[in-house]
GROMACS .gro file of N, CA and C in nm:
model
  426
    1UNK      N    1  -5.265 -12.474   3.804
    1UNK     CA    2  -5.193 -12.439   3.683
    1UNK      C    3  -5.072 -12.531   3.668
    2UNK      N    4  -5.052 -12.592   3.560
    2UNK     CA    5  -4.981 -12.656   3.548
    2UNK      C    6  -4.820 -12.586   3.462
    3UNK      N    7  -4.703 -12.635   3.527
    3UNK     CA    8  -4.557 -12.565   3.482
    3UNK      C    9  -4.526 -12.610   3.377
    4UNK      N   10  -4.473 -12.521   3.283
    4UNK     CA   11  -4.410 -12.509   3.156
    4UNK      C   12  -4.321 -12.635   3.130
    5UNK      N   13  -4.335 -12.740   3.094
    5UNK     CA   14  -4.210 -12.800   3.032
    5UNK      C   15  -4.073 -12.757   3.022
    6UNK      N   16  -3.974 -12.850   3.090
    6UNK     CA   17  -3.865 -12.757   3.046
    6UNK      C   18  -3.834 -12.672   2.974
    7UNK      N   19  -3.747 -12.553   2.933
    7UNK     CA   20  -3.736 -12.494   2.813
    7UNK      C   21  -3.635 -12.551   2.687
    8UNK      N   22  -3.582 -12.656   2.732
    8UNK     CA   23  -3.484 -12.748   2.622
    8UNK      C   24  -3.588 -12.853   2.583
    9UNK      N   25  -3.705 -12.825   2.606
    9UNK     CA   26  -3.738 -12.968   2.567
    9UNK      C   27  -3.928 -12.902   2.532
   10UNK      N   28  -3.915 -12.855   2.393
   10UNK     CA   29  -4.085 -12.797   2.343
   10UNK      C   30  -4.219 -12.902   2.403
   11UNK      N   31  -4.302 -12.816   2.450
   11UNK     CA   32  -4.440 -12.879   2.470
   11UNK      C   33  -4.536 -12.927   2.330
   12UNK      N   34  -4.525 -13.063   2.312
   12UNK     CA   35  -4.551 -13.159   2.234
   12UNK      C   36  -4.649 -13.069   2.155
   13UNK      N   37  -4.739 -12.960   2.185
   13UNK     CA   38  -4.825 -12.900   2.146
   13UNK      C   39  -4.821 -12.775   2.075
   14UNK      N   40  -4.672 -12.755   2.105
   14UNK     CA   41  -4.627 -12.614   2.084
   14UNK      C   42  -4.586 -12.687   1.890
   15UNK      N   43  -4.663 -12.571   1.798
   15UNK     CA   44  -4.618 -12.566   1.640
   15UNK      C   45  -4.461 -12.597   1.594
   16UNK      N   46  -4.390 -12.578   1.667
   16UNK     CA   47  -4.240 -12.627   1.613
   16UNK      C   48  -4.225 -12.708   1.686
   17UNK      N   49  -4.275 -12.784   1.789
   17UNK     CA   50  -4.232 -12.937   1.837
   17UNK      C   51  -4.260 -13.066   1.753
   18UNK      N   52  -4.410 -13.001   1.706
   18UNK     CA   53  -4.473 -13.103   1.601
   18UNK      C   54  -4.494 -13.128   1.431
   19UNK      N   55  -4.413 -13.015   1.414
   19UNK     CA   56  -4.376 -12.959   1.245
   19UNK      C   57  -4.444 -12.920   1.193
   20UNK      N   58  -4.537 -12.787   1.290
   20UNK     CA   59  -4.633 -12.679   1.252
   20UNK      C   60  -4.795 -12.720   1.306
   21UNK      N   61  -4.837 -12.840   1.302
   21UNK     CA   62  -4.961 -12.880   1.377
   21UNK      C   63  -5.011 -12.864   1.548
   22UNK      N   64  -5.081 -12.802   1.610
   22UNK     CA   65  -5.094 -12.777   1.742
   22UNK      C   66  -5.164 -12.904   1.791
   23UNK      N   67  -5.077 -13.004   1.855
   23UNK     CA   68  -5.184 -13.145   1.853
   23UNK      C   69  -5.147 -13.276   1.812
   24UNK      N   70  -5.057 -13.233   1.702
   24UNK     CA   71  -5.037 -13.324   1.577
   24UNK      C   72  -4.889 -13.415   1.698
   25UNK      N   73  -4.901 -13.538   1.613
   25UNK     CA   74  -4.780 -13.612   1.651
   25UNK      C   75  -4.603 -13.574   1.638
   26UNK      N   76  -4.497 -13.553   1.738
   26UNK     CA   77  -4.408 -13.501   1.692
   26UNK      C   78  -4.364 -13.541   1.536
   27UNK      N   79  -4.272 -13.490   1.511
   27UNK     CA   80  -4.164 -13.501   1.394
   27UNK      C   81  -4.119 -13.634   1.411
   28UNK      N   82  -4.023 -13.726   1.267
   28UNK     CA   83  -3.951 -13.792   1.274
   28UNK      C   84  -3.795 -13.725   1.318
   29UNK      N   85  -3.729 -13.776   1.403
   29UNK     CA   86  -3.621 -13.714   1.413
   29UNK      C   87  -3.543 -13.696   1.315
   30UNK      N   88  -3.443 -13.560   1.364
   30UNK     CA   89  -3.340 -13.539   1.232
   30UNK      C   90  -3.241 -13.653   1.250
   31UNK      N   91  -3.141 -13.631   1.175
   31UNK     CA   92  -2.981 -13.678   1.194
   31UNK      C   93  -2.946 -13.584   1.274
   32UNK      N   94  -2.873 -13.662   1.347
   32UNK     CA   95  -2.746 -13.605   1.470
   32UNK      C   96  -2.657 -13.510   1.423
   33UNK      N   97  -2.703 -13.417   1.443
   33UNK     CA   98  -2.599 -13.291   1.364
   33UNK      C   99  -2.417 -13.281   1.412
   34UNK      N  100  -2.445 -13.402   1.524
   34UNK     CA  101  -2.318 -13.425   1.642
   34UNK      C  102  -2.183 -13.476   1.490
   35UNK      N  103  -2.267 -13.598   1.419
   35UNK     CA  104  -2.227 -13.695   1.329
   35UNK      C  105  -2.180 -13.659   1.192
   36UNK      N  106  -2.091 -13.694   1.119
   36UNK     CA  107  -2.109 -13.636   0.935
   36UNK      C  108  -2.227 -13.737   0.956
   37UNK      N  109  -2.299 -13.666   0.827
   37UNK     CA  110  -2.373 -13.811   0.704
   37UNK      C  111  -2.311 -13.967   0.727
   38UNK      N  112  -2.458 -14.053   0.695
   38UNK     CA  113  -2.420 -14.173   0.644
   38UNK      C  114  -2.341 -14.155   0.500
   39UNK      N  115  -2.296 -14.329   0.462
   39UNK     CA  116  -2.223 -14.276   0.341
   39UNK      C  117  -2.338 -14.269   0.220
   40UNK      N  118  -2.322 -14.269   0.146
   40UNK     CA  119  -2.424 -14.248   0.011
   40UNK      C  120  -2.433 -14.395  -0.034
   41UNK      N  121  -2.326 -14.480   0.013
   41UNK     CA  122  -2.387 -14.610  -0.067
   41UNK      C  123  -2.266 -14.741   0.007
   42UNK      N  124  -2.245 -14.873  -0.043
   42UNK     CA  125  -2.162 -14.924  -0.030
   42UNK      C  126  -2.051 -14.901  -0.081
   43UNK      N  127  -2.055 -14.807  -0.225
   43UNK     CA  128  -1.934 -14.813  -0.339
   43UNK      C  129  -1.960 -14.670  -0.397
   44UNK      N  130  -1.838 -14.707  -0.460
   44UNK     CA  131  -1.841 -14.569  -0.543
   44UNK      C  132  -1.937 -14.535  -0.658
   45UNK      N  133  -2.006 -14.401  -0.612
   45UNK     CA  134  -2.126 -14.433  -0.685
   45UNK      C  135  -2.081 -14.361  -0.830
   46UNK      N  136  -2.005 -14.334  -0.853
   46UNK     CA  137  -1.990 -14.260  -1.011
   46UNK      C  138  -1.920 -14.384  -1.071
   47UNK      N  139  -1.842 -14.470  -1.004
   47UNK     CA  140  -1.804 -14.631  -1.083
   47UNK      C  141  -1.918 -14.705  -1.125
   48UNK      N  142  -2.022 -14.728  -1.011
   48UNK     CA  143  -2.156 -14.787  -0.985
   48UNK      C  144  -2.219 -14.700  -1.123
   49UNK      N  145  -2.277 -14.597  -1.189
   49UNK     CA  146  -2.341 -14.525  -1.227
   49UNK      C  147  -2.264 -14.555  -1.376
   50UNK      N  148  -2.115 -14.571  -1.358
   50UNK     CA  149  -2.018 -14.553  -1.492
   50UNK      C  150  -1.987 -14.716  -1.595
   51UNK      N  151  -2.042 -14.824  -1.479
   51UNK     CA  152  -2.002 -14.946  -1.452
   51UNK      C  153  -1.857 -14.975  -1.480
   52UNK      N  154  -1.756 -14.880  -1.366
   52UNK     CA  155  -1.637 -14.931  -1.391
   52UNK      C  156  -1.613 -15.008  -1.222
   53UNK      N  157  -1.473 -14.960  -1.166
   53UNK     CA  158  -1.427 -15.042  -1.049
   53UNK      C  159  -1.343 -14.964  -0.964
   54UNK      N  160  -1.336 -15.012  -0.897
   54UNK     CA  161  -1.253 -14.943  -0.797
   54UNK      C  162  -1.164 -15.059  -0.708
   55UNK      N  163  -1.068 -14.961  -0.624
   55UNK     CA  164  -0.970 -15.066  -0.495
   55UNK      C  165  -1.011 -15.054  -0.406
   56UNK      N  166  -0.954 -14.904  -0.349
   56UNK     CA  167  -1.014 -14.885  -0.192
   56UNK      C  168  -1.118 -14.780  -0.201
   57UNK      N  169  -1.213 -14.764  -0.128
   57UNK     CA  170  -1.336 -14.661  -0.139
   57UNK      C  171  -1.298 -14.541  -0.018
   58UNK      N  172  -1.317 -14.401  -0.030
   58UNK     CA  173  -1.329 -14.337   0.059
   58UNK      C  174  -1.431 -14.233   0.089
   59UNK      N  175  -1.497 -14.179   0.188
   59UNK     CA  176  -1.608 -14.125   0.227
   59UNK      C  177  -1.614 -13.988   0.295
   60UNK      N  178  -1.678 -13.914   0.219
   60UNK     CA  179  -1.651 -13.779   0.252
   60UNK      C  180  -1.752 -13.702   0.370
   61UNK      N  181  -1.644 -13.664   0.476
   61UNK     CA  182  -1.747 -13.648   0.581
   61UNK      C  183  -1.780 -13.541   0.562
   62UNK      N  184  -1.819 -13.439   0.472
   62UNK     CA  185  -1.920 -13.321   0.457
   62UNK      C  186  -2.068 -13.368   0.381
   63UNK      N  187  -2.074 -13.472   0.306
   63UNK     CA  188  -2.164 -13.498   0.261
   63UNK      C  189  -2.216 -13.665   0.266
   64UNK      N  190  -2.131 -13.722   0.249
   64UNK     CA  191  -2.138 -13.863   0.289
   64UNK      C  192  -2.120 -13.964   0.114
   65UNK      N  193  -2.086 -13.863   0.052
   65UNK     CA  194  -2.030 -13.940  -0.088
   65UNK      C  195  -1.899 -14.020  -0.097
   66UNK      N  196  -1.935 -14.108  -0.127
   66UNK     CA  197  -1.851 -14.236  -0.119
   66UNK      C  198  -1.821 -14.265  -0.280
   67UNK      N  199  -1.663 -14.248  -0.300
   67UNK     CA  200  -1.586 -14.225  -0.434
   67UNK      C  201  -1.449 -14.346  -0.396
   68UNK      N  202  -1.391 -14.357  -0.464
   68UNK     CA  203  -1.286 -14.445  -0.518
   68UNK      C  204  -1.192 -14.364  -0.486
   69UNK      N  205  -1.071 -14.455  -0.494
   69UNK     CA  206  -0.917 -14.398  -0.427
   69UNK      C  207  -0.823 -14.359  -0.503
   70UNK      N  208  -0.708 -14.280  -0.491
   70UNK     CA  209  -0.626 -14.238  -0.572
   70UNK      C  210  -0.564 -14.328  -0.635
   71UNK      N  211  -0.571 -14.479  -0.581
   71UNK     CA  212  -0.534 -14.588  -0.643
   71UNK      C  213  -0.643 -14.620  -0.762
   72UNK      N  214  -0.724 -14.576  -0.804
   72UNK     CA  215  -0.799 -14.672  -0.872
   72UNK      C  216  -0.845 -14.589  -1.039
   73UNK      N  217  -0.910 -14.620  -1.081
   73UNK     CA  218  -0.892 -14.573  -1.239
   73UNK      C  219  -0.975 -14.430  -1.228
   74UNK      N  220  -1.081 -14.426  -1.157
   74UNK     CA  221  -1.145 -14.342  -1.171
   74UNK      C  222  -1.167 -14.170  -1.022
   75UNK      N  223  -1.053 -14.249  -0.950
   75UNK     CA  224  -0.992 -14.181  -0.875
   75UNK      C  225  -1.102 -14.062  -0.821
   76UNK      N  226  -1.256 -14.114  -0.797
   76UNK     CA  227  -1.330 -14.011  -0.768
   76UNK      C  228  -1.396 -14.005  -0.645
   77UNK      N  229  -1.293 -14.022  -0.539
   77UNK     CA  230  -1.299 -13.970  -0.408
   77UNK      C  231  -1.208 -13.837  -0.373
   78UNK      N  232  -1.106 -13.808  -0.479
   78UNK     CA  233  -1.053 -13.695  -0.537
   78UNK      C  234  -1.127 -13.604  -0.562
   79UNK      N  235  -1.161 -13.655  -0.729
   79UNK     CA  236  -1.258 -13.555  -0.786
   79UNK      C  237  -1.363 -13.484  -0.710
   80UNK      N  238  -1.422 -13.547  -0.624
   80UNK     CA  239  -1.541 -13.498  -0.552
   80UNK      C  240  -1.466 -13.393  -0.499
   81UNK      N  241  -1.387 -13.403  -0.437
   81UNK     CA  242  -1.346 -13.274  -0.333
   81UNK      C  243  -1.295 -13.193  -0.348
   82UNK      N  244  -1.196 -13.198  -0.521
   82UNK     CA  245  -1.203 -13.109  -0.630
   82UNK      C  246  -1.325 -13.014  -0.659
   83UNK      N  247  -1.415 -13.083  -0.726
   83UNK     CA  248  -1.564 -13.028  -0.759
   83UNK      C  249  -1.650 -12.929  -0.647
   84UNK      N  250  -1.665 -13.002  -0.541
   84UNK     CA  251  -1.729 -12.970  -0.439
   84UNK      C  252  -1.646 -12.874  -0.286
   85UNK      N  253  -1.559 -12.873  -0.287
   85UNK     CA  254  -1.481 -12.779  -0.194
   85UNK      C  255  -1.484 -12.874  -0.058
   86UNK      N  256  -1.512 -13.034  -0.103
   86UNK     CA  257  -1.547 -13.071   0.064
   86UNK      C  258  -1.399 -13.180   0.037
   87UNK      N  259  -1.302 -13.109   0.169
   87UNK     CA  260  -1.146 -13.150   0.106
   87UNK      C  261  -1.111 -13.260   0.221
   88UNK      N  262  -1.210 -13.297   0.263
   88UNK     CA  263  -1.155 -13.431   0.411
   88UNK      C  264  -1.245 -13.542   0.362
   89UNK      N  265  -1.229 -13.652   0.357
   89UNK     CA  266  -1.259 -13.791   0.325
   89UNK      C  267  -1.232 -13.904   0.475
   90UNK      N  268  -1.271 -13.942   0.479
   90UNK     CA  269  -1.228 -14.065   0.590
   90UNK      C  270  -1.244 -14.218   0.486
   91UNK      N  271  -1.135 -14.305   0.507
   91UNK     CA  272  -1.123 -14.431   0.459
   91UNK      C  273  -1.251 -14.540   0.505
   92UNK      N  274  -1.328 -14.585   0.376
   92UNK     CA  275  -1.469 -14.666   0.391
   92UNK      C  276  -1.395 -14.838   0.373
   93UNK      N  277  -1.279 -14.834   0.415
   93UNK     CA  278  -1.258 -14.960   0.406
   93UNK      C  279  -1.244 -15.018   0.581
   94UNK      N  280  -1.305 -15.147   0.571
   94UNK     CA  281  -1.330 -15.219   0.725
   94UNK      C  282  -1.161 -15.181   0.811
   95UNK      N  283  -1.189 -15.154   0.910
   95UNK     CA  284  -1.058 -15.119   1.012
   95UNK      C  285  -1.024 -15.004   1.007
   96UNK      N  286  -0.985 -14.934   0.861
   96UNK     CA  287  -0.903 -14.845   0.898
   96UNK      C  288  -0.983 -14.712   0.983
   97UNK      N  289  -0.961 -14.675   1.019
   97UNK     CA  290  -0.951 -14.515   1.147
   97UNK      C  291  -0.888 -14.374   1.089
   98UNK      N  292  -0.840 -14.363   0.953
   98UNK     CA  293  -0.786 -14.275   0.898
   98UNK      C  294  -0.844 -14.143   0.828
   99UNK      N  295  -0.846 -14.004   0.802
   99UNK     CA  296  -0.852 -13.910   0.765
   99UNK      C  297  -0.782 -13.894   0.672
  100UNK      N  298  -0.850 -13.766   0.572
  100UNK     CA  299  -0.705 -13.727   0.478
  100UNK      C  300  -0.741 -13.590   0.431
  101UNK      N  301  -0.718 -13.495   0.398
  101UNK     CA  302  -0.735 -13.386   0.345
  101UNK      C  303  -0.687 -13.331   0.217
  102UNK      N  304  -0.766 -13.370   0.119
  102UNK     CA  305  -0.700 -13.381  -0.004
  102UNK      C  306  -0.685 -13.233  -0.047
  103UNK      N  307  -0.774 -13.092   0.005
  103UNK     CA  308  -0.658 -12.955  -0.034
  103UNK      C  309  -0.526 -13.005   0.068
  104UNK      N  310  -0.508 -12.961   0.117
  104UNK     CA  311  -0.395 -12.974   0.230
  104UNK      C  312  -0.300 -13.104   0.205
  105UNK      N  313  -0.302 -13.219   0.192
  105UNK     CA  314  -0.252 -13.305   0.111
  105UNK      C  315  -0.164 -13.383   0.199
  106UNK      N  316  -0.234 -13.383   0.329
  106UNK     CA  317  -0.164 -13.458   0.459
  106UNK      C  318  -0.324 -13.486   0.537
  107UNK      N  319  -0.298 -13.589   0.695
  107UNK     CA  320  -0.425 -13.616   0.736
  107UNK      C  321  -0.466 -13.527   0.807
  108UNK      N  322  -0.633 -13.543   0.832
  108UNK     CA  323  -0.720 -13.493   0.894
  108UNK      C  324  -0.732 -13.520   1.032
  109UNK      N  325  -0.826 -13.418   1.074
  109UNK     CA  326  -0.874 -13.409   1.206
  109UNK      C  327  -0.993 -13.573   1.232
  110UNK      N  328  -1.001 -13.631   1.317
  110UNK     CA  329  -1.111 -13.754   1.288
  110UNK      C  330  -1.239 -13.665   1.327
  111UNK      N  331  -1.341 -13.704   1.275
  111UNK     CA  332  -1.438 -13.668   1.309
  111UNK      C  333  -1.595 -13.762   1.339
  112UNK      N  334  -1.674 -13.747   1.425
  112UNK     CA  335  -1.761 -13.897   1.487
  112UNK      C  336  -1.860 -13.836   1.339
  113UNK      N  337  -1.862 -13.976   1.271
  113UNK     CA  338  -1.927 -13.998   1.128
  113UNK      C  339  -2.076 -14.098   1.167
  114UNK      N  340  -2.143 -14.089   1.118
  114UNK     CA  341  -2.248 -14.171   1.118
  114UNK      C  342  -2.255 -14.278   1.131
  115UNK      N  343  -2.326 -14.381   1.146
  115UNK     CA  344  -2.314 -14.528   1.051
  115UNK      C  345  -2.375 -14.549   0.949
  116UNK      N  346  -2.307 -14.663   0.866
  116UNK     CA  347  -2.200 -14.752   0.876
  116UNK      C  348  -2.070 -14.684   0.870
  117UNK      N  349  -1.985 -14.746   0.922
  117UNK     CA  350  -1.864 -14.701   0.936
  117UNK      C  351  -1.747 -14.691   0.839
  118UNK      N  352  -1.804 -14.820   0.798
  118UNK     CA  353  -1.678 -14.891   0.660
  118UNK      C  354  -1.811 -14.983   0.597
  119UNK      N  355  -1.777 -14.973   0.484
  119UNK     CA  356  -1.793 -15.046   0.350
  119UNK      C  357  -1.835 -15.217   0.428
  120UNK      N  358  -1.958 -15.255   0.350
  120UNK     CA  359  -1.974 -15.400   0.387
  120UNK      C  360  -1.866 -15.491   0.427
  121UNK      N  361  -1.835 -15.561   0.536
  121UNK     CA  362  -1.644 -15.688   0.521
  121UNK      C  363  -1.631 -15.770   0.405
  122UNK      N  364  -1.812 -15.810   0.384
  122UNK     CA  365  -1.801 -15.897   0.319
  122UNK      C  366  -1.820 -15.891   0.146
  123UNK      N  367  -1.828 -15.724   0.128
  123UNK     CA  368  -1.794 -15.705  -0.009
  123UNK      C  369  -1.642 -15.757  -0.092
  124UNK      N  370  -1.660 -15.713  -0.181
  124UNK     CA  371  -1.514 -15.733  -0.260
  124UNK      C  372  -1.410 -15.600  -0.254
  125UNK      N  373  -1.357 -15.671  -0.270
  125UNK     CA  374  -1.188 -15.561  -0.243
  125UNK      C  375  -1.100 -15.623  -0.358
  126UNK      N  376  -1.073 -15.585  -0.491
  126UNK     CA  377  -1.164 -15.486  -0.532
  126UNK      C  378  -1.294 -15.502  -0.594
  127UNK      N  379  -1.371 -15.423  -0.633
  127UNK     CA  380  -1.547 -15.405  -0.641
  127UNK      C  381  -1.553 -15.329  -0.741
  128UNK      N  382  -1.693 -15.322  -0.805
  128UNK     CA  383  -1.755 -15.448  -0.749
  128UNK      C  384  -1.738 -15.553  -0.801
  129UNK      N  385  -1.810 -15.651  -0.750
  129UNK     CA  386  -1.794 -15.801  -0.839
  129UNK      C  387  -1.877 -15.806  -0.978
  130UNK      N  388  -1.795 -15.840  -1.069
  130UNK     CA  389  -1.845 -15.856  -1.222
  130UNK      C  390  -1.802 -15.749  -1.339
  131UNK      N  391  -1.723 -15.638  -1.224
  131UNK     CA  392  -1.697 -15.566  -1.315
  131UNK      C  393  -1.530 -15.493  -1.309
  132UNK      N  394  -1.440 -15.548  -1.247
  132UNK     CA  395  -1.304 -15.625  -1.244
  132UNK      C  396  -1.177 -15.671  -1.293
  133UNK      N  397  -1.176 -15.605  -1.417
  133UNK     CA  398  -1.051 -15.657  -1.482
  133UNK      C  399  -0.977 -15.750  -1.399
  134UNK      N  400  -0.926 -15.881  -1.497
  134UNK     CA  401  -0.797 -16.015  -1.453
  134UNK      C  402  -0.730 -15.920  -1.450
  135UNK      N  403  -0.656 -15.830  -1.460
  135UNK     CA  404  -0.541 -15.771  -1.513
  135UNK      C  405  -0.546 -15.602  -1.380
  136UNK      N  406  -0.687 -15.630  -1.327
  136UNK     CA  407  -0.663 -15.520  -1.209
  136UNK      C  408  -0.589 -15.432  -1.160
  137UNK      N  409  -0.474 -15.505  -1.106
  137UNK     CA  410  -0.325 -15.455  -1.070
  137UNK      C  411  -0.227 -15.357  -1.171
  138UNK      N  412  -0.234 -15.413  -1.248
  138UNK     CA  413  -0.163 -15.338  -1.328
  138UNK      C  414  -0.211 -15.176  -1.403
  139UNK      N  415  -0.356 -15.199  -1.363
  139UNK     CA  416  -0.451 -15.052  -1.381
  139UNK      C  417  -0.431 -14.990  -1.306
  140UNK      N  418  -0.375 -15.032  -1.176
  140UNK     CA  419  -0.365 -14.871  -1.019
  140UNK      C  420  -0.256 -14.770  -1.041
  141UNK      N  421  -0.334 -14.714  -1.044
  141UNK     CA  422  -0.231 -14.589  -1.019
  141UNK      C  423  -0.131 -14.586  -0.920
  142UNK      N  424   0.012 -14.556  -0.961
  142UNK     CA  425   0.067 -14.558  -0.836
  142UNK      C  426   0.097 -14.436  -0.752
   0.00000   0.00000   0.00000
């Protein structure tokens, strides 16, 4: 007689190891429930969707929506967390390491996020390209 497989670890055969088939090949794995979400995109996708622009991008670790900064016209890394009740963001720009909690209105706890980490290096800052105002600067909010 052969022993049970660990109990942390289902017998390849057993219906919930293999996503209901007795036989069948396991599952594709989930996401790391350890991790937030990847982000939803390189950019802000309601700028992307709106064809406007943004400065700095930030990424919301309850869902992985990636919105624009309080600096920028359309300020919808805000809005999202307005709308949606998900009030912590982490900064999608290359380097930074930062949190923020936009109910609370000071920083966050860090939390291990998925990859990518930050926004392409070699995108534009600000983005995207082609759609940009010369006059940029003078659109940010301060």
């Amino acid at each position: 007689m052969n022993p049970k497989p660990d109990a942390t670890e289902p017998d390849a055969t057993e219906p919930e190891a293999t996503g209901g088939t007795p036989g069948a090949a396991a599952a594709p794995e989930a996401p790391d429930p350890a991790l937030a979400p990847p982000p939803s995109g390189t950019g802000c996708a309601e700028c992307l969707d709106l064809g406007g622009w943004w400065w700095h991008l930030r990424r919301c670790v309850e869902c992985g929506h990636v919105g624009c900064c309080d600096a920028s016209p359309g300020q919808h890394a805000r809005r999202h967390a307005e709308e949606t009740g998900h009030p912590v963001a982490a900064s999608f720009e290359p380097g930074e390491e930062w949190f923020w909690d936009y109910a609370a209105e000071r920083g966050a706890r860090h939390v291990p996020l998925a990859p990518p980490r930050w926004r392409p290096e070699d995108q534009s800052c600000p983005g995207p390209n082609g759609n940009v105002p010369e006059n940029w600067e003078e659109l940010l909010h301060q």
